[in-house]
mmCIF file of C-alpha atoms and ligand atoms in Angstrom:
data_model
loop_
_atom_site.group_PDB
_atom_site.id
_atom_site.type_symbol
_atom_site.label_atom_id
_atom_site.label_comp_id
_atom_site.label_asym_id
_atom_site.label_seq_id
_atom_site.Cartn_x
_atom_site.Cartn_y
_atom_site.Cartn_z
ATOM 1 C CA UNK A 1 -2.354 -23.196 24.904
ATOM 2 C CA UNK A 2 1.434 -21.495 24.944
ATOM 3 C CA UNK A 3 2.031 -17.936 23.752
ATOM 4 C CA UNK A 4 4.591 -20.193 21.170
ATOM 5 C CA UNK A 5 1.958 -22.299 19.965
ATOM 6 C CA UNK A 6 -0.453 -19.255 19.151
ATOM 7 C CA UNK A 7 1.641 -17.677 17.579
ATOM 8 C CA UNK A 8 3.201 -20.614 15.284
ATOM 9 C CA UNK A 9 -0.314 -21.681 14.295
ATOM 10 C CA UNK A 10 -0.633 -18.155 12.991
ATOM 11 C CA UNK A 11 2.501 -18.209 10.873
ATOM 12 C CA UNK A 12 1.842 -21.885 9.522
ATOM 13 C CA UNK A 13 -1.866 -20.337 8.300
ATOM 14 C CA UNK A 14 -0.210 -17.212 7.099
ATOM 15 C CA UNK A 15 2.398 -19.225 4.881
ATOM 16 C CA UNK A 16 -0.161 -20.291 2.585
ATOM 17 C CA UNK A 17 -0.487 -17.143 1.387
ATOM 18 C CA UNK A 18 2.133 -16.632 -1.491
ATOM 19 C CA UNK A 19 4.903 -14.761 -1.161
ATOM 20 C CA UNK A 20 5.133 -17.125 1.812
ATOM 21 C CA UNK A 21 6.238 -15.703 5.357
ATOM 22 C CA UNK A 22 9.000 -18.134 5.695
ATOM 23 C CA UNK A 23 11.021 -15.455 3.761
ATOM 24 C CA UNK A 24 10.766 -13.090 6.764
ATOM 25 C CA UNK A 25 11.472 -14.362 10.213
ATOM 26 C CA UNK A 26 11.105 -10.541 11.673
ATOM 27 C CA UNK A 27 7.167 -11.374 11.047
ATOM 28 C CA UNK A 28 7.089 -12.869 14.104
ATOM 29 C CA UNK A 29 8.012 -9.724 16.146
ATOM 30 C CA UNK A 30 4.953 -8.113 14.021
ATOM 31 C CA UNK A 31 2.779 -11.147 15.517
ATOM 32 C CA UNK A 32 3.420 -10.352 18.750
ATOM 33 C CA UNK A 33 3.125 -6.779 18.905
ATOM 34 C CA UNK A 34 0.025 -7.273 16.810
ATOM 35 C CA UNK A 35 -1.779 -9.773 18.580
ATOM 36 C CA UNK A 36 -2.388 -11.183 22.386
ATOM 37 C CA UNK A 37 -2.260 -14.724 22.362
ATOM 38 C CA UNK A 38 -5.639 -15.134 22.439
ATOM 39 C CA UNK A 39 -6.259 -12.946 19.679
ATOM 40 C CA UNK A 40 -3.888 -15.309 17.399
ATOM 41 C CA UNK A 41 -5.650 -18.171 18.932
ATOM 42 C CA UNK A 42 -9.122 -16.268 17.512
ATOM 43 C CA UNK A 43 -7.795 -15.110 13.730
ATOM 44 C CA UNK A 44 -6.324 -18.804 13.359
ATOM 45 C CA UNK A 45 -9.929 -20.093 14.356
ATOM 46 C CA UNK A 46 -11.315 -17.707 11.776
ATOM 47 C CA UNK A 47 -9.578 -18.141 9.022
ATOM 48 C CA UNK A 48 -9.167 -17.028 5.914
ATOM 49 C CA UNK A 49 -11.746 -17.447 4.184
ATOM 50 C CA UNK A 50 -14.577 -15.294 5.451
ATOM 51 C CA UNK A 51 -16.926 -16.950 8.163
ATOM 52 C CA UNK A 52 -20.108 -15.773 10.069
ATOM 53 C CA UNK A 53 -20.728 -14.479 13.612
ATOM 54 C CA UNK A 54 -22.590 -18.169 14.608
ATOM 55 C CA UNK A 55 -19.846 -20.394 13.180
ATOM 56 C CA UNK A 56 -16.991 -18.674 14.607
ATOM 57 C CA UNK A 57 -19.374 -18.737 18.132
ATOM 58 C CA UNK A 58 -19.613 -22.400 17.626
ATOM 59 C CA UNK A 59 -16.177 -23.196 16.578
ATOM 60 C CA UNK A 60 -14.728 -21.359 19.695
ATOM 61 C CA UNK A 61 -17.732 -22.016 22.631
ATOM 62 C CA UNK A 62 -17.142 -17.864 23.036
ATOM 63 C CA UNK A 63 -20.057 -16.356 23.945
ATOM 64 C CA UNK A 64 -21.932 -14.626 20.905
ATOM 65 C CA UNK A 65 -21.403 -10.434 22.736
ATOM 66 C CA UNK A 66 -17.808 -10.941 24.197
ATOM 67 C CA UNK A 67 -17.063 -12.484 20.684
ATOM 68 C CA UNK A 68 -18.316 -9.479 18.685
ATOM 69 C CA UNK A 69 -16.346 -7.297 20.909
ATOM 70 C CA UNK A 70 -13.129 -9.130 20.574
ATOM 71 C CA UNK A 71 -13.287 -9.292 16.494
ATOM 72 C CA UNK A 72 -13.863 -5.795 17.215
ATOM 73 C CA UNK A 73 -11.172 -4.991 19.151
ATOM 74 C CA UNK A 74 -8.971 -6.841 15.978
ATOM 75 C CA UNK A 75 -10.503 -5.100 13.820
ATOM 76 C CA UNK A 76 -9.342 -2.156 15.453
ATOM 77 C CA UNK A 77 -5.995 -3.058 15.599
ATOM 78 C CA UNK A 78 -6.174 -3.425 11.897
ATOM 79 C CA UNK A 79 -5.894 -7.715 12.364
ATOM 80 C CA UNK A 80 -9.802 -9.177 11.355
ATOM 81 C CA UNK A 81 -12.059 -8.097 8.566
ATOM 82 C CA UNK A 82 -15.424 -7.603 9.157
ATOM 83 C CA UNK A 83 -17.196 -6.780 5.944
ATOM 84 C CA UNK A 84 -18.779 -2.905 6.616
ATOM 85 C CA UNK A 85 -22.315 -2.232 6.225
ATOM 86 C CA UNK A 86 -23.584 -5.598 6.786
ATOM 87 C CA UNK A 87 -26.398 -6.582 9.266
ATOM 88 C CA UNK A 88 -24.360 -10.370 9.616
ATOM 89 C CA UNK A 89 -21.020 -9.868 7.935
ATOM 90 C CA UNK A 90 -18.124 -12.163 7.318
ATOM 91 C CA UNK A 91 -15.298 -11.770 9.699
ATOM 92 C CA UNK A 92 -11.928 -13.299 7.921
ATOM 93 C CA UNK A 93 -8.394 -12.909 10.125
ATOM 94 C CA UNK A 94 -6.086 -10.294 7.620
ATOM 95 C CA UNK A 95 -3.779 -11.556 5.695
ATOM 96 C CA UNK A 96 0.121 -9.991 5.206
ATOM 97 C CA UNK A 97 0.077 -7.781 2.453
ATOM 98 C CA UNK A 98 -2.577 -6.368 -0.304
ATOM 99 C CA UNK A 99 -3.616 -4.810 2.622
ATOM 100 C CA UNK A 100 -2.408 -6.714 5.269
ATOM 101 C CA UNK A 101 -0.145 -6.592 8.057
ATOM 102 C CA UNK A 102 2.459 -5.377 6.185
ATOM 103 C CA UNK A 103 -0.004 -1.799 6.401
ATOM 104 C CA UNK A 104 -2.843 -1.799 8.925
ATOM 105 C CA UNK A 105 -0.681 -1.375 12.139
ATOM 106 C CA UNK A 106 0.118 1.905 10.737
ATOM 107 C CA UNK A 107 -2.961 3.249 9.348
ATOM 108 C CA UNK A 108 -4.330 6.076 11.251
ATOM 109 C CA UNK A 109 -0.811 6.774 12.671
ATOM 110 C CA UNK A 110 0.074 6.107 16.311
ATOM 111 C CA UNK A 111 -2.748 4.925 18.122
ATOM 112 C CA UNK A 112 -2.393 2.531 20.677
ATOM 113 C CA UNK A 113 0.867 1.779 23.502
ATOM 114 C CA UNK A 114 2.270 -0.816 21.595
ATOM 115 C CA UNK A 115 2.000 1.335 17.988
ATOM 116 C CA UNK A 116 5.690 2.563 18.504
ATOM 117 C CA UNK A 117 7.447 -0.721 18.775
ATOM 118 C CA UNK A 118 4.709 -2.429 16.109
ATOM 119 C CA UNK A 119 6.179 0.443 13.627
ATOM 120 C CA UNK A 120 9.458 -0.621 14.002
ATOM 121 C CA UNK A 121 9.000 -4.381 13.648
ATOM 122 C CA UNK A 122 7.125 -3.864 10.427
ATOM 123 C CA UNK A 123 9.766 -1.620 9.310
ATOM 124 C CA UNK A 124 11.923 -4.520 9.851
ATOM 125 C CA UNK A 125 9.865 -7.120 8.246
ATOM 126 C CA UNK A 126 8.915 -4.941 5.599
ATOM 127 C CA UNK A 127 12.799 -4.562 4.079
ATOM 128 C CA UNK A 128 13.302 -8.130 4.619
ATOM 129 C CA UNK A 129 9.976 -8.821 2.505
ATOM 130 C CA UNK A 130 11.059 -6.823 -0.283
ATOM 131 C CA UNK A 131 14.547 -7.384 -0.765
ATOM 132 C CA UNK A 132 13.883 -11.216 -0.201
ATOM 133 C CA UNK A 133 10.597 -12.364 -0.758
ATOM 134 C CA UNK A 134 9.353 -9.972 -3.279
ATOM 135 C CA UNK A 135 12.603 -9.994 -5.647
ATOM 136 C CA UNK A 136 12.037 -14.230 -5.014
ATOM 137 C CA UNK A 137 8.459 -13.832 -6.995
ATOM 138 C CA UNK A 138 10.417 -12.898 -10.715
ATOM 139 C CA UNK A 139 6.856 -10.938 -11.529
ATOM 140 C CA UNK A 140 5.602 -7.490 -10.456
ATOM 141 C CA UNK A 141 2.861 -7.117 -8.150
ATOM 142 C CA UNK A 142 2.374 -3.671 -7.734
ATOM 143 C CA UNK A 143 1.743 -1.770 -10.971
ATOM 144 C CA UNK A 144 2.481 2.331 -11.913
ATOM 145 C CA UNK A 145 -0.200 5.014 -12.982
ATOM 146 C CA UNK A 146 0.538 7.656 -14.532
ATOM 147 C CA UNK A 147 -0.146 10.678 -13.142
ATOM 148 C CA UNK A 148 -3.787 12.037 -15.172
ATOM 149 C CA UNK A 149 -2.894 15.148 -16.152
ATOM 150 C CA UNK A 150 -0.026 14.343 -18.297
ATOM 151 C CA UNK A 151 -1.909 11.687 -19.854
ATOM 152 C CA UNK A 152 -1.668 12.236 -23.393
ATOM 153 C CA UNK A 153 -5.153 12.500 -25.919
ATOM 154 C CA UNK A 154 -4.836 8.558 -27.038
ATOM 155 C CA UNK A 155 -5.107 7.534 -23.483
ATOM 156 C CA UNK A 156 -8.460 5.129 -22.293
ATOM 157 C CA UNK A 157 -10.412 5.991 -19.215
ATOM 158 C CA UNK A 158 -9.223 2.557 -17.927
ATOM 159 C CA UNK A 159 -5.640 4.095 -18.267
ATOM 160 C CA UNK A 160 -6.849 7.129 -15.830
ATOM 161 C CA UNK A 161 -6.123 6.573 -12.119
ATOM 162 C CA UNK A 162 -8.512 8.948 -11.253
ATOM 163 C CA UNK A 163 -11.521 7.312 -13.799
ATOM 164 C CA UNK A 164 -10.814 4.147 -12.124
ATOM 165 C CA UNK A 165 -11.147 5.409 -8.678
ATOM 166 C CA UNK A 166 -14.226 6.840 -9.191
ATOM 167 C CA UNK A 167 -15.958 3.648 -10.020
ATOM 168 C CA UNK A 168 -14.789 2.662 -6.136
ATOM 169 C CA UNK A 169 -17.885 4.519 -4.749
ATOM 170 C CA UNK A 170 -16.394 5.795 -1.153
ATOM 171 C CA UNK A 171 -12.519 7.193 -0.659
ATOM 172 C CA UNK A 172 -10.410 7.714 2.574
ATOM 173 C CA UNK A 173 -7.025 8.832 2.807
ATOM 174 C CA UNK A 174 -4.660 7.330 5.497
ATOM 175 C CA UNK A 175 -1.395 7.081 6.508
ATOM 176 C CA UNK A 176 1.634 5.822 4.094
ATOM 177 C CA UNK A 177 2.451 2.387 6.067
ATOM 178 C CA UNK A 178 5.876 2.044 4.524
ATOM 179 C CA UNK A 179 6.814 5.816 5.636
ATOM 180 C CA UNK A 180 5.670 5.910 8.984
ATOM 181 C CA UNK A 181 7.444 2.953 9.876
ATOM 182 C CA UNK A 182 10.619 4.316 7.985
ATOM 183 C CA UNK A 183 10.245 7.296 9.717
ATOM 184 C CA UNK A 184 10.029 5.625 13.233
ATOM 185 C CA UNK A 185 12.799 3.323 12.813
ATOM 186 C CA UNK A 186 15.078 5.537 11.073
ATOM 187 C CA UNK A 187 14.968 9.028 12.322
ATOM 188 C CA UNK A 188 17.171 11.245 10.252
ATOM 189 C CA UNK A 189 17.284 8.629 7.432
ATOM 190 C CA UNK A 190 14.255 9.503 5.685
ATOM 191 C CA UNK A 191 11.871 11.469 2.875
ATOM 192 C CA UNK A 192 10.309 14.725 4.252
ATOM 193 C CA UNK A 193 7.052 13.559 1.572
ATOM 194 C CA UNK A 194 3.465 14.114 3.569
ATOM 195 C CA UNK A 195 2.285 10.824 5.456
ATOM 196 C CA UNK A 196 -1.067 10.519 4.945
ATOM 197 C CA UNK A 197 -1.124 9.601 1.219
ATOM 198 C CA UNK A 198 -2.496 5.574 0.847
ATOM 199 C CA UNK A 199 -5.889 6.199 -0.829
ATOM 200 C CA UNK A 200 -8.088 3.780 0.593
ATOM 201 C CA UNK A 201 -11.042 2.955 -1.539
ATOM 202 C CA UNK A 202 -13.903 1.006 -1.777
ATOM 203 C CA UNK A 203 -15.487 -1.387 0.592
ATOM 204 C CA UNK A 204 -11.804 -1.270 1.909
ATOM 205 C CA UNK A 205 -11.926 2.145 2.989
ATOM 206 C CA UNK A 206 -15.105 2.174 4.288
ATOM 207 C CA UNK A 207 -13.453 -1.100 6.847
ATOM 208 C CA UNK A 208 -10.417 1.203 7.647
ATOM 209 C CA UNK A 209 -12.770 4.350 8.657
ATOM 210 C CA UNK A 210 -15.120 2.449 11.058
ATOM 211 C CA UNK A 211 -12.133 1.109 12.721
ATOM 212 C CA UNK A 212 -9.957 4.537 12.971
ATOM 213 C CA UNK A 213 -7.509 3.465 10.505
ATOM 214 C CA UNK A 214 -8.273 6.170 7.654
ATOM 215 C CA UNK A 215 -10.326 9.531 7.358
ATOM 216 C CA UNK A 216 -13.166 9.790 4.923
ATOM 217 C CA UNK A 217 -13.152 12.145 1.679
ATOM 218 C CA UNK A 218 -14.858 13.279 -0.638
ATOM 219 C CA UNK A 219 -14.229 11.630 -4.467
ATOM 220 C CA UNK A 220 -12.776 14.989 -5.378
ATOM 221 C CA UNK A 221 -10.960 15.709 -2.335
ATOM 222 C CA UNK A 222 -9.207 12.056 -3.787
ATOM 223 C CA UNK A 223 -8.848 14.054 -7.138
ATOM 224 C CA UNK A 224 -7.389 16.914 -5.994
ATOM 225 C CA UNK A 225 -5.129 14.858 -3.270
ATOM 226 C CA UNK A 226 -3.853 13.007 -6.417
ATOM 227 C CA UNK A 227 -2.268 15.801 -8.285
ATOM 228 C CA UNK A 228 -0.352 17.474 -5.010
ATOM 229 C CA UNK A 229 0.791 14.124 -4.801
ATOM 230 C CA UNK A 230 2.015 13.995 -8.111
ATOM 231 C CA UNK A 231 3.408 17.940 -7.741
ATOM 232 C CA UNK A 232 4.893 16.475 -4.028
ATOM 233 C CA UNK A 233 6.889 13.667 -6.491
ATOM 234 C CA UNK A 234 5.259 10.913 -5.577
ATOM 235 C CA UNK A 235 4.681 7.856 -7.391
ATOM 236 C CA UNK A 236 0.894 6.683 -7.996
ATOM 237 C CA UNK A 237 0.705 2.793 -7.923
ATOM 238 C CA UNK A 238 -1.609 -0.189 -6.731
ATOM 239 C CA UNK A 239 -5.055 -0.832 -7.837
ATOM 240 C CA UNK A 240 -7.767 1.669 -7.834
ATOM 241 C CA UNK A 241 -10.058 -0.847 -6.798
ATOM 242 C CA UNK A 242 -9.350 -0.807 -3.189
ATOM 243 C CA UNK A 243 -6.127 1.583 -2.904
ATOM 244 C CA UNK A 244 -4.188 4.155 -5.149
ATOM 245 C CA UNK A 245 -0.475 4.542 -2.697
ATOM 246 C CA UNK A 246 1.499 7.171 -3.506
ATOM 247 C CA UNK A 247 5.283 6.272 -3.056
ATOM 248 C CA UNK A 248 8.712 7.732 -3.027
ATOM 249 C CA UNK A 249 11.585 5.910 -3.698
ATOM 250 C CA UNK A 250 13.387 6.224 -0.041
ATOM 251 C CA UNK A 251 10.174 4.377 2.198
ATOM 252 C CA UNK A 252 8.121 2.618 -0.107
ATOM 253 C CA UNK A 253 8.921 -0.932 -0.161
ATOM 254 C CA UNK A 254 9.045 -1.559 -3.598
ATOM 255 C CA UNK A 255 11.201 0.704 -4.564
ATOM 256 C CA UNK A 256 13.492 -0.683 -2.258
ATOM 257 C CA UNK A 257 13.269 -4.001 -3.138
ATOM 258 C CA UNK A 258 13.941 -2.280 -6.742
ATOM 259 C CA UNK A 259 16.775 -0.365 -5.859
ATOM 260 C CA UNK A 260 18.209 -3.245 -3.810
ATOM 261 C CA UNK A 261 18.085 -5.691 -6.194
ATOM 262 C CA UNK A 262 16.868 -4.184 -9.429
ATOM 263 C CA UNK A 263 14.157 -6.861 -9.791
ATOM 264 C CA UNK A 264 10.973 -6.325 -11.880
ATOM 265 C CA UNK A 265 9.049 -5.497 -8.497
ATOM 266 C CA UNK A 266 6.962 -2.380 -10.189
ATOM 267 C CA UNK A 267 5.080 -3.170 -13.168
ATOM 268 C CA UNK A 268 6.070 -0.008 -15.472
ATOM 269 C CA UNK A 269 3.270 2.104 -16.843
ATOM 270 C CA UNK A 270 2.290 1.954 -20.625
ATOM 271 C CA UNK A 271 3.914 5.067 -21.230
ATOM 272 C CA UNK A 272 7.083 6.634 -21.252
ATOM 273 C CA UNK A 273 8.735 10.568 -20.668
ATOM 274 C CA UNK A 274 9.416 12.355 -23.852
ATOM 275 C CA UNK A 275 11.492 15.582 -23.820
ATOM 276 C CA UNK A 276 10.543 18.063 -26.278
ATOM 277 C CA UNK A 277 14.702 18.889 -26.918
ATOM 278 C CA UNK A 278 13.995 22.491 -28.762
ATOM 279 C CA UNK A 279 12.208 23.527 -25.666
ATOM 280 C CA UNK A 280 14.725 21.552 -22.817
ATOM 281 C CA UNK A 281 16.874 24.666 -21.132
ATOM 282 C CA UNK A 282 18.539 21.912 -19.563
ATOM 283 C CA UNK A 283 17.600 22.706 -15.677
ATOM 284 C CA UNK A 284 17.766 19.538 -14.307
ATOM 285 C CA UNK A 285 14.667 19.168 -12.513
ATOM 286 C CA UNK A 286 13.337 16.375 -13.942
ATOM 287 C CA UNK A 287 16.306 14.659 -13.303
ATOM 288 C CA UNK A 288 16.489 15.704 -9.494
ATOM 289 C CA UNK A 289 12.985 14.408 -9.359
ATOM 290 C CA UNK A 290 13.021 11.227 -11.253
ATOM 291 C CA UNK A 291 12.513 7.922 -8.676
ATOM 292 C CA UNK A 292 14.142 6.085 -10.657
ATOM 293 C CA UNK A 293 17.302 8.239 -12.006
ATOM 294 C CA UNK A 294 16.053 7.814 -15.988
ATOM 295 C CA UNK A 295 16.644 11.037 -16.781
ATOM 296 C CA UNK A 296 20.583 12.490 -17.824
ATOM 297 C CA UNK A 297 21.123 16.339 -18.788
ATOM 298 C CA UNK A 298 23.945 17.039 -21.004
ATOM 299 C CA UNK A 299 22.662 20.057 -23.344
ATOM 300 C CA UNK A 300 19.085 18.711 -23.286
ATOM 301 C CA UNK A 301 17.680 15.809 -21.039
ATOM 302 C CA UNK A 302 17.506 12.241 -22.013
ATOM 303 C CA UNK A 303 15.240 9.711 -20.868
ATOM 304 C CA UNK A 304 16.255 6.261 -20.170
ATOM 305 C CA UNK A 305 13.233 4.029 -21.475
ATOM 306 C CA UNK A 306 14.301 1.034 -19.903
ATOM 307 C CA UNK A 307 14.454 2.434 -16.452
ATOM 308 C CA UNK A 308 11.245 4.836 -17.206
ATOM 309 C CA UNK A 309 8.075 3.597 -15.464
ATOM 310 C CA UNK A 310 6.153 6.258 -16.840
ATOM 311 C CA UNK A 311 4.367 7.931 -13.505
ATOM 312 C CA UNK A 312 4.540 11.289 -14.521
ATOM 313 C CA UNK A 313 6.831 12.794 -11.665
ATOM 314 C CA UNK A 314 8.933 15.005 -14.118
ATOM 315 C CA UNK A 315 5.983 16.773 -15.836
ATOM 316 C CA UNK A 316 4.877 19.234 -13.314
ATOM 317 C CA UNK A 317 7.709 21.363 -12.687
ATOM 318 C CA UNK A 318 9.390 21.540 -15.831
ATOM 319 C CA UNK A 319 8.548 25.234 -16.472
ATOM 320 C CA UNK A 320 9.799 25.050 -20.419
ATOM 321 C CA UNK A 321 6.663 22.696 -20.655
ATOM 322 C CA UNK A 322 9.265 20.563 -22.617
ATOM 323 C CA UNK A 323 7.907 16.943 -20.243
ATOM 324 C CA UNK A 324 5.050 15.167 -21.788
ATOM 325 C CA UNK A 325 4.218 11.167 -21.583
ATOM 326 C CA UNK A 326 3.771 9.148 -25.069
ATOM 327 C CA UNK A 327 2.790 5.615 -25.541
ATOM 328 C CA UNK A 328 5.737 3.278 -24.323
ATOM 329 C CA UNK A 329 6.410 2.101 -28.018
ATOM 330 C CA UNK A 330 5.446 -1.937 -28.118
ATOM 331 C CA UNK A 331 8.738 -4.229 -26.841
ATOM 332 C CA UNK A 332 10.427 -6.362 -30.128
HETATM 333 S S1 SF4 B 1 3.423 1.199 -1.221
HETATM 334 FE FE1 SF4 B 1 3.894 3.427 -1.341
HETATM 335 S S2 SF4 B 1 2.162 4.655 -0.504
HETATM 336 FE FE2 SF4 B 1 1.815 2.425 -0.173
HETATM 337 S S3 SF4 B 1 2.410 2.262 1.830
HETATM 338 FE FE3 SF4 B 1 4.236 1.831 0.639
HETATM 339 S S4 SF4 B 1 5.261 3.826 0.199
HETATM 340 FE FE4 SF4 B 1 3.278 4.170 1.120
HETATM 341 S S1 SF4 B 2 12.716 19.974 -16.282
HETATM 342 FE FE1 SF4 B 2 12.189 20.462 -18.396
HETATM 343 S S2 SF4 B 2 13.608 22.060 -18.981
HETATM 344 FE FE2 SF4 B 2 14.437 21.138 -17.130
HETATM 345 S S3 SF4 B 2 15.858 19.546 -17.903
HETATM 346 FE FE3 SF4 B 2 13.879 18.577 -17.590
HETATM 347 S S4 SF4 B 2 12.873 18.684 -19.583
HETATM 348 FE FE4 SF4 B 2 14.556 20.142 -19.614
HETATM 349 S S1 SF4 B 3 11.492 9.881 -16.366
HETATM 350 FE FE1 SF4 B 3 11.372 9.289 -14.221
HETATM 351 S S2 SF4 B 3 9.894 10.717 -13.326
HETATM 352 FE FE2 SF4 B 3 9.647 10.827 -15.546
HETATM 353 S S3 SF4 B 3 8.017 9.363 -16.034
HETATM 354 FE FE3 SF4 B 3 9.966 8.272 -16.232
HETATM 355 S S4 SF4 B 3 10.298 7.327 -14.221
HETATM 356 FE FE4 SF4 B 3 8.730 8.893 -13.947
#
């Protein structure tokens, strides 16, 4: 076995997945830093799919103990799944994104030598992913929420971030894996947001804290982490199911495969910032704050309803109370 072939096995499994890698050669940097050849060797012999201790013994003639520990060690490094909480669980290698390693190798933050030069080489990947690959798809795959306390009276509990999070059962907070890297690569180029804002939830979070790659909390620590988020001006998206990321629009990798291309990468919430005009005093801090710049101020601000994606960022700080979020009114 050559480092080469490792490695190439690992990208020809990984390019199944859709979007496929072969949009972003700087994966292969992210391999390496990721993975010792053996460890590739391993994660290709696993699979995808979800396998068990025995067959993964056979399949590989490792023994059964310095097996465990190496799918531990991955695990670790944020590169094999072993399902938490189970007496024989499946181990499956980790895929690229949704999580993936487009995130794990900077959950938890720094941790290990190699964590410095990993950072950068996803930073890398990740632009190339999302002003390539992700533009390439034509559909969104990462959705908006709007922030819950400017949810207006009409809305469902299914449109509440925070009602769908609870039904996850166990939270942990982590590290913002499009940030960190940002911040690594590009020092001086970046947001001054908090870093440890990706939500992990779930059966998901409870994989990430056994393996130092998130910090437990409470479901009301989540709450309250939520609205400083909000307050901080960042943008609640993903799936409350397994994680609730809280983005900015200089790091977060949708946003700049948005503002790159302006493809539909962010699936736009179902409603919209209304301006209460009597009550505007024209201050401009809505506007300052808006991700997306869909806000003007002339004698009163105006919202753009094409470019709103209805998160909620304005509401908080306008003091004249004049922000609130309506139904976006039904397209045609
Ligand atoms: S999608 Fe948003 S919160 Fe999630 S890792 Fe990227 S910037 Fe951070
Ligand atoms: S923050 Fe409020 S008062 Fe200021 S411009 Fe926006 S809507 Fe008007
Ligand atoms: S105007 Fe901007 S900040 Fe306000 S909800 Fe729309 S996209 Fe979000």
């Amino acid at each position: 076995m050559t480092t080469k072939d490792a490695y190439e096995k690992l990208a020809e499994m990984f390019s199944q997945i859709p979007p496929g890698i072969a949009y972003a050669p700087s994966i292969m940097e992210v391999f390496r830093l990721q993975y010792t050849p053996e460890e590739a060797d391993l994660a290709v012999k696993v699979g995808l799919k979800g396998v068990k201790l025995d067959e993964v013994a056979k399949k590989t003639g490792i023994e059964r103990e310095k097996l465990k520990k190496m799918l531990n060690t991955m695990a670790d490094k944020g590169t094999m799944w072993i399902t938490p909480g189970e007496q024989d669980p499946n181990y499956r290698a980790v895929g690229i994104g949704g999580p993936g390693l487009i995130e794990t190798g900077a959950w938890g933050n720094i941790r290990f030598p190699h964590s410095v030069a990993l950072l950068k080489a996803m930073h890398k990947f990740q632009h190339e992913w999302a002003t390539r690959a992700l533009p390439a798809l034509g559909f969104p795959t990462n959705r908006v929420w709007p922030t819950p306390a400017a949810l207006p009276d009409d809305a469902q509990p299914s449109e509440n971030v925070a009602e769908m999070m609870k039904l996850a059962g166990y939270w942990s907070v982590s590290t913002c894996s499009c940030r960190l890297p940002h911040w690594v690569a590009e020092p001086g180029n970046h947001c001054s947001h908090l870093l440890e804002t990706c939500l992990i939830l779930g059966k998901m979070g409870r994989w990430c804290v056994q393996h130092g790659m998130a910090r437990e909390i409470t479901y009301d620590e989540a709450v309250k982490l939520l609205q400083k988020f909000n307050e901080d001006g960042l943008v609640h998206t993903y799936d409350p199911n397994w994680a609730v990321c809280n983005c900015c629009a200089d790091c977060c990798v949708f946003f700049v495969g948005l503002k790159a291309t302006g493809a539909n990468v962010l699936q736009r919430s179902d409603f919209v910032a209304r301006i209460d005009t009597e009550a505007c005093t024209a201050c401009a801090t809505c506007a300052d704050r808006c991700p997306v710049e869909a806000v003007a101020v002339d004698d009163f601000a105006v919202v753009d309803e094409g470019k709103c994606l209805g998160c909620g960022v304005c509401f908080p700080t306008c003091t004249a109370e004049a922000v609130s979020l309506e139904r976006r009114p039904k397209a045609g």
